[in-house]
């Protein structure tokens, strides 16, 4: 792996946001995720490699350490901040110049859930695929999704959940969206989901990654 990607992965894993950030003390004065992501792209590394080889595996390591009680919520939060600092540099590459004429994609993390990194990535990639994004943020309930569908007739909806407790909230949200607008297509995603779960809750499509969502949406308007 390119050394800069290993360094970037470490910066995210240990929560080093940028050179000036005092956390973690053992990385004082070193470049953080902000500088390293910018350097990786300036060196010509592909944005998808930066994402899939450095950033996403780093967050997986963070999750692993959290489950083993080796780190706690504050460290997880610093890693999320570092990931966010790196994503700022990736955004322009994924947004491309594609004309936003394919349709509107409403996305939100479901109620009770505050994880937004995956949701933001999906939004970024779908926007890059030529869709207009309505991002409802985190902790979104069925009424807000339905209001957004009413405001954007014909829009496709994406739901994200990262907790096993909040993925259960997806079922209610999907059924309330379908009760008002039966033709609305609903995509679901997030680490704990499976296609079996998608079928059980009556959603239209599941993908473990943003690429699958982009492909599905492409076929929808083809
Ligand atoms: C960062 C993080 C946090 C940060 C979130 C910051 C933020 N702004 O998002 C903070 C510190 C706030 C946090 C809090 C908590 N967290 Co947390 N967190 C994580 C961590 C380490 C990384 C998540 C992440 O960003 N991954 C990187 C992104 C890119 O991946 P992703 O989200 O899975 O998204 C990808 C796909 O799933 C997919 N996708 C996602 N959404 C969608 C939607 C659609 C439509 C589609 C098609 C695809 C798709 O595409 C994305 C890109 O590939 C995970 C561990 C892990 N490995 O997932 C734990 C994890 C999710 N957290 C966990 C827990 C327990 C918590 C807390 C309950 C901890 C606590 N005791 O307070 C709280 C809950 C707060 C809440 N109410 O939501 C557990 C969940 C366990 C479970 N099975 O339910 C995990 C798995 C850690 C662990 N191993 O125990 N967390």
Short mmCIF file of C-alpha atoms and ligand atoms in Angstrom, two decimals:
data_model
loop_
_atom_site.label_atom_id
_atom_site.label_comp_id
_atom_site.label_asym_id
_atom_site.label_seq_id
_atom_site.Cartn_x
_atom_site.Cartn_y
_atom_site.Cartn_z
CA UNK A 1 0.00 0.00 0.00
CA UNK A 2 1.17 3.54 -0.68
CA UNK A 3 2.86 4.82 2.53
CA UNK A 4 0.70 7.92 2.51
CA UNK A 5 -2.43 5.75 2.64
CA UNK A 6 -1.07 3.84 5.64
CA UNK A 7 -0.35 7.14 7.38
CA UNK A 8 -3.82 8.43 6.52
CA UNK A 9 -5.39 5.25 7.87
CA UNK A 10 -3.45 5.69 11.11
CA UNK A 11 -4.47 9.34 11.41
CA UNK A 12 -8.13 8.31 11.17
CA UNK A 13 -7.71 5.30 13.43
CA UNK A 14 -6.08 7.39 16.18
CA UNK A 15 -8.23 10.48 15.63
CA UNK A 16 -5.58 12.92 14.37
CA UNK A 17 -7.73 15.50 12.60
CA UNK A 18 -5.05 17.92 11.39
CA UNK A 19 -1.48 18.99 12.15
CA UNK A 20 -2.54 21.52 14.80
CA UNK A 21 -4.90 19.27 16.71
CA UNK A 22 -3.52 18.35 20.14
CA UNK A 23 -5.12 14.88 20.09
CA UNK A 24 -3.70 12.25 20.29
CA UNK A 25 -0.69 13.51 22.27
CA UNK A 26 1.66 10.88 20.81
CA UNK A 27 1.07 12.29 17.29
CA UNK A 28 1.76 15.93 18.24
CA UNK A 29 3.12 17.97 15.32
CA UNK A 30 2.46 15.24 12.75
CA UNK A 31 0.24 15.67 9.73
CA UNK A 32 -3.38 14.70 10.32
CA UNK A 33 -6.16 13.30 8.14
CA UNK A 34 -6.72 16.74 6.62
CA UNK A 35 -3.16 17.18 5.30
CA UNK A 36 -2.64 13.51 4.41
CA UNK A 37 -5.83 13.20 2.35
CA UNK A 38 -4.93 16.36 0.49
CA UNK A 39 -1.38 15.06 -0.17
CA UNK A 40 -2.64 11.65 -1.30
CA UNK A 41 -4.88 13.24 -3.91
CA UNK A 42 -2.21 15.74 -4.96
CA UNK A 43 0.13 12.76 -5.52
CA UNK A 44 -2.40 11.35 -7.96
CA UNK A 45 -3.84 8.54 -5.84
CA UNK A 46 -7.37 7.58 -6.90
CA UNK A 47 -10.11 8.96 -4.60
CA UNK A 48 -11.77 5.52 -4.44
CA UNK A 49 -8.47 3.98 -3.26
CA UNK A 50 -8.13 6.67 -0.61
CA UNK A 51 -11.58 5.71 0.58
CA UNK A 52 -11.46 1.93 0.33
CA UNK A 53 -7.81 1.31 1.24
CA UNK A 54 -7.30 3.92 3.97
CA UNK A 55 -10.44 5.48 5.39
CA UNK A 56 -13.02 2.68 5.56
CA UNK A 57 -10.60 0.03 6.94
CA UNK A 58 -9.48 2.58 9.57
CA UNK A 59 -13.07 3.01 10.76
CA UNK A 60 -13.42 -0.79 10.87
CA UNK A 61 -10.37 -0.98 13.13
CA UNK A 62 -11.90 1.72 15.33
CA UNK A 63 -15.13 -0.30 15.61
CA UNK A 64 -13.15 -3.43 16.42
CA UNK A 65 -11.22 -1.70 19.21
CA UNK A 66 -14.44 -0.24 20.57
CA UNK A 67 -16.07 -3.68 20.78
CA UNK A 68 -13.00 -4.95 22.62
CA UNK A 69 -13.22 -2.03 25.12
CA UNK A 70 -9.79 -0.81 24.04
CA UNK A 71 -11.20 2.63 23.15
CA UNK A 72 -14.33 4.54 24.17
CA UNK A 73 -16.87 6.95 22.65
CA UNK A 74 -14.62 10.07 22.77
CA UNK A 75 -11.89 8.30 20.75
CA UNK A 76 -14.51 7.01 18.30
CA UNK A 77 -15.73 10.59 17.91
CA UNK A 78 -12.20 11.90 17.19
CA UNK A 79 -11.83 9.21 14.50
CA UNK A 80 -15.14 10.30 13.00
CA UNK A 81 -13.86 13.91 12.97
CA UNK A 82 -10.64 12.84 11.29
CA UNK A 83 -12.64 10.86 8.71
CA UNK A 84 -14.78 13.97 8.08
CA UNK A 85 -11.66 16.11 7.56
CA UNK A 86 -10.43 13.65 4.92
CA UNK A 87 -13.83 13.41 3.22
CA UNK A 88 -13.87 17.17 2.59
CA UNK A 89 -11.02 16.61 0.11
CA UNK A 90 -12.72 13.66 -1.58
CA UNK A 91 -16.05 15.38 -2.08
CA UNK A 92 -15.20 17.39 -5.22
CA UNK A 93 -13.95 14.24 -6.96
CA UNK A 94 -17.14 12.30 -6.31
CA UNK A 95 -19.46 15.15 -7.15
CA UNK A 96 -18.17 15.44 -10.75
CA UNK A 97 -19.76 17.71 -13.31
CA UNK A 98 -22.70 15.39 -14.04
CA UNK A 99 -25.89 17.27 -14.72
CA UNK A 100 -28.28 16.77 -11.85
CA UNK A 101 -31.22 15.74 -13.97
CA UNK A 102 -31.86 12.11 -13.09
CA UNK A 103 -34.11 12.78 -10.14
CA UNK A 104 -34.11 13.56 -6.45
CA UNK A 105 -32.67 11.29 -3.76
CA UNK A 106 -33.82 11.93 -0.21
CA UNK A 107 -31.49 10.47 2.40
CA UNK A 108 -31.35 10.35 6.18
CA UNK A 109 -30.11 8.31 9.11
CA UNK A 110 -33.14 6.87 10.88
CA UNK A 111 -34.51 7.99 14.21
CA UNK A 112 -32.41 7.21 17.27
CA UNK A 113 -29.23 6.93 15.20
CA UNK A 114 -26.53 9.62 14.99
CA UNK A 115 -24.04 7.89 12.66
CA UNK A 116 -23.69 9.94 9.49
CA UNK A 117 -20.39 9.08 7.82
CA UNK A 118 -21.81 6.26 5.68
CA UNK A 119 -24.92 8.30 4.86
CA UNK A 120 -22.75 11.24 3.77
CA UNK A 121 -20.68 8.97 1.54
CA UNK A 122 -23.79 7.55 -0.11
CA UNK A 123 -25.14 11.09 -0.64
CA UNK A 124 -21.83 12.17 -2.15
CA UNK A 125 -21.66 9.23 -4.57
CA UNK A 126 -25.32 9.44 -5.62
CA UNK A 127 -24.89 13.16 -6.24
CA UNK A 128 -21.87 12.28 -8.37
CA UNK A 129 -24.19 9.95 -10.30
CA UNK A 130 -26.28 12.96 -11.34
CA UNK A 131 -29.00 13.09 -8.67
CA UNK A 132 -30.16 16.06 -6.63
CA UNK A 133 -29.73 15.30 -2.93
CA UNK A 134 -32.09 16.21 -0.12
CA UNK A 135 -30.14 15.32 3.03
CA UNK A 136 -32.37 15.19 6.09
CA UNK A 137 -29.44 14.55 8.45
CA UNK A 138 -29.50 12.15 11.39
CA UNK A 139 -32.20 10.95 13.81
CA UNK A 140 -34.91 11.36 11.15
CA UNK A 141 -38.46 10.13 11.83
CA UNK A 142 -41.15 8.94 9.41
CA UNK A 143 -42.95 12.30 9.36
CA UNK A 144 -39.84 14.10 8.14
CA UNK A 145 -39.30 11.49 5.42
CA UNK A 146 -42.94 11.77 4.34
CA UNK A 147 -42.77 15.56 4.32
CA UNK A 148 -39.68 15.41 2.11
CA UNK A 149 -41.43 12.99 -0.29
CA UNK A 150 -44.43 15.35 -0.43
CA UNK A 151 -42.08 18.26 -1.20
CA UNK A 152 -40.23 16.25 -3.89
CA UNK A 153 -42.76 14.14 -5.79
CA UNK A 154 -41.22 11.10 -7.48
CA UNK A 155 -38.10 11.18 -5.30
CA UNK A 156 -36.33 7.99 -4.23
CA UNK A 157 -35.63 7.58 -0.51
CA UNK A 158 -32.49 6.20 1.16
CA UNK A 159 -32.41 5.13 4.82
CA UNK A 160 -29.23 4.51 6.80
CA UNK A 161 -28.82 2.76 10.17
CA UNK A 162 -25.69 1.63 12.00
CA UNK A 163 -27.13 0.21 15.20
CA UNK A 164 -29.01 -3.05 15.55
CA UNK A 165 -31.48 -1.15 17.75
CA UNK A 166 -32.17 1.58 15.17
CA UNK A 167 -32.30 -0.74 12.15
CA UNK A 168 -35.51 -1.98 13.75
CA UNK A 169 -36.92 1.57 13.31
CA UNK A 170 -36.53 1.21 9.56
CA UNK A 171 -39.52 -1.11 9.34
CA UNK A 172 -41.92 1.50 10.71
CA UNK A 173 -40.43 4.23 8.53
CA UNK A 174 -40.64 2.13 5.35
CA UNK A 175 -44.25 1.15 6.06
CA UNK A 176 -45.29 4.75 6.78
CA UNK A 177 -43.62 6.01 3.60
CA UNK A 178 -45.32 3.26 1.55
CA UNK A 179 -48.70 3.88 3.27
CA UNK A 180 -48.74 7.47 1.96
CA UNK A 181 -46.88 6.93 -1.33
CA UNK A 182 -46.94 3.22 -2.30
CA UNK A 183 -44.85 3.83 -5.44
CA UNK A 184 -41.94 5.48 -3.63
CA UNK A 185 -38.80 3.38 -3.95
CA UNK A 186 -36.92 2.96 -0.67
CA UNK A 187 -33.25 1.94 -0.47
CA UNK A 188 -31.72 0.82 2.79
CA UNK A 189 -28.13 0.42 3.97
CA UNK A 190 -25.77 0.40 6.92
CA UNK A 191 -23.32 -2.06 8.46
CA UNK A 192 -25.76 -4.34 10.33
CA UNK A 193 -28.23 -4.75 7.43
CA UNK A 194 -28.73 -7.70 5.11
CA UNK A 195 -30.84 -8.29 2.03
CA UNK A 196 -32.95 -10.68 4.06
CA UNK A 197 -33.75 -7.87 6.48
CA UNK A 198 -34.57 -5.56 3.56
CA UNK A 199 -37.09 -8.08 2.23
CA UNK A 200 -38.63 -8.50 5.69
CA UNK A 201 -39.27 -4.76 6.12
CA UNK A 202 -40.62 -4.25 2.60
CA UNK A 203 -37.88 -1.96 1.29
CA UNK A 204 -37.03 -2.09 -2.42
CA UNK A 205 -33.26 -2.37 -2.46
CA UNK A 206 -30.30 -3.04 -0.17
CA UNK A 207 -26.68 -2.44 -0.93
CA UNK A 208 -23.69 -2.81 1.38
CA UNK A 209 -22.03 0.14 -0.35
CA UNK A 210 -22.83 3.36 -2.25
CA UNK A 211 -21.82 1.88 -5.59
CA UNK A 212 -24.75 -0.56 -5.50
CA UNK A 213 -27.12 2.32 -4.80
CA UNK A 214 -25.76 4.32 -7.73
CA UNK A 215 -26.18 1.32 -10.06
CA UNK A 216 -29.73 0.64 -8.86
CA UNK A 217 -30.70 4.29 -9.37
CA UNK A 218 -29.16 4.30 -12.83
CA UNK A 219 -31.31 1.33 -13.84
CA UNK A 220 -34.39 2.92 -12.31
CA UNK A 221 -34.29 5.85 -14.75
CA UNK A 222 -32.85 3.96 -17.74
C1 LIG B 1 -17.70 6.46 14.18
C2 LIG B 1 -18.65 5.67 15.04
C3 LIG B 1 -19.42 6.37 15.98
C4 LIG B 1 -19.44 7.91 16.05
C5 LIG B 1 -20.35 8.41 14.88
C6 LIG B 1 -19.93 9.77 14.36
C7 LIG B 1 -20.61 10.11 13.08
N1 LIG B 1 -20.62 11.40 12.80
O1 LIG B 1 -21.10 9.30 12.32
C8 LIG B 1 -20.06 8.15 17.47
C9 LIG B 1 -18.92 8.32 18.46
C10 LIG B 1 -21.01 9.34 17.59
C11 LIG B 1 -20.73 6.81 17.72
C12 LIG B 1 -21.69 6.64 18.70
C13 LIG B 1 -22.24 5.42 19.05
N2 LIG B 1 -21.89 4.21 18.54
CO1 LIG B 1 -20.77 3.99 16.97
N3 LIG B 1 -19.51 3.52 15.65
C14 LIG B 1 -18.74 4.25 14.91
C15 LIG B 1 -17.89 3.30 14.00
C16 LIG B 1 -16.49 3.18 14.65
C17 LIG B 1 -17.69 3.70 12.57
C18 LIG B 1 -18.98 3.96 11.76
C19 LIG B 1 -18.58 4.52 10.42
O2 LIG B 1 -18.59 5.71 10.23
N4 LIG B 1 -18.11 3.63 9.50
C20 LIG B 1 -17.57 4.03 8.21
C21 LIG B 1 -18.70 4.17 7.17
C22 LIG B 1 -18.11 4.56 5.82
O3 LIG B 1 -19.32 2.90 7.04
P1 LIG B 1 -20.91 2.68 7.22
O4 LIG B 1 -21.46 3.70 8.13
O5 LIG B 1 -21.15 1.25 7.50
O6 LIG B 1 -21.48 3.03 5.79
C23 LIG B 1 -21.18 2.25 4.64
C24 LIG B 1 -22.21 1.15 4.35
O7 LIG B 1 -22.81 0.63 5.51
C25 LIG B 1 -23.15 1.78 3.37
N5 LIG B 1 -24.32 2.53 3.84
C26 LIG B 1 -24.52 3.22 4.97
N6 LIG B 1 -25.73 3.81 4.96
C27 LIG B 1 -26.32 3.50 3.79
C28 LIG B 1 -27.56 3.85 3.25
C29 LIG B 1 -27.93 3.36 1.99
C30 LIG B 1 -29.24 3.74 1.41
C31 LIG B 1 -27.03 2.51 1.28
C32 LIG B 1 -27.41 1.97 -0.04
C33 LIG B 1 -25.78 2.17 1.81
C34 LIG B 1 -25.44 2.66 3.06
O8 LIG B 1 -22.33 2.66 2.63
C35 LIG B 1 -21.31 3.21 3.47
C36 LIG B 1 -20.03 3.34 2.68
O9 LIG B 1 -19.54 2.09 2.25
C37 LIG B 1 -18.72 1.98 14.08
C38 LIG B 1 -17.93 0.68 13.83
C39 LIG B 1 -18.08 0.17 12.40
N7 LIG B 1 -17.12 -0.58 11.96
O10 LIG B 1 -19.06 0.42 11.73
C40 LIG B 1 -19.33 2.09 15.50
C41 LIG B 1 -20.61 1.35 15.83
C42 LIG B 1 -21.60 1.44 14.69
N8 LIG B 1 -21.11 2.12 16.98
C43 LIG B 1 -21.63 1.37 17.91
C44 LIG B 1 -22.19 1.83 19.12
C45 LIG B 1 -22.58 0.77 20.14
C46 LIG B 1 -22.36 3.22 19.36
C47 LIG B 1 -23.00 3.85 20.61
C48 LIG B 1 -24.28 3.16 21.12
C49 LIG B 1 -21.90 3.92 21.70
C50 LIG B 1 -22.36 4.45 23.05
N9 LIG B 1 -22.24 3.58 24.03
O11 LIG B 1 -22.76 5.57 23.17
C51 LIG B 1 -23.28 5.29 20.12
C52 LIG B 1 -24.68 5.45 19.50
C53 LIG B 1 -25.04 6.87 19.19
C54 LIG B 1 -26.31 6.93 18.36
N10 LIG B 1 -27.45 7.10 19.00
O12 LIG B 1 -26.28 6.78 17.16
C55 LIG B 1 -21.59 -0.12 17.51
C56 LIG B 1 -22.97 -0.65 17.09
C57 LIG B 1 -23.24 -2.03 17.63
C58 LIG B 1 -24.55 -2.54 17.15
N11 LIG B 1 -24.49 -3.71 16.58
O13 LIG B 1 -25.57 -1.94 17.25
C59 LIG B 1 -20.47 -0.13 16.41
C60 LIG B 1 -20.63 -1.24 15.35
C61 LIG B 1 -19.11 -0.30 17.15
C62 LIG B 1 -18.91 -1.69 17.74
N12 LIG B 1 -18.17 -2.55 17.07
O14 LIG B 1 -19.44 -1.98 18.79
N13 LIG B 1 -20.26 5.83 16.92
#
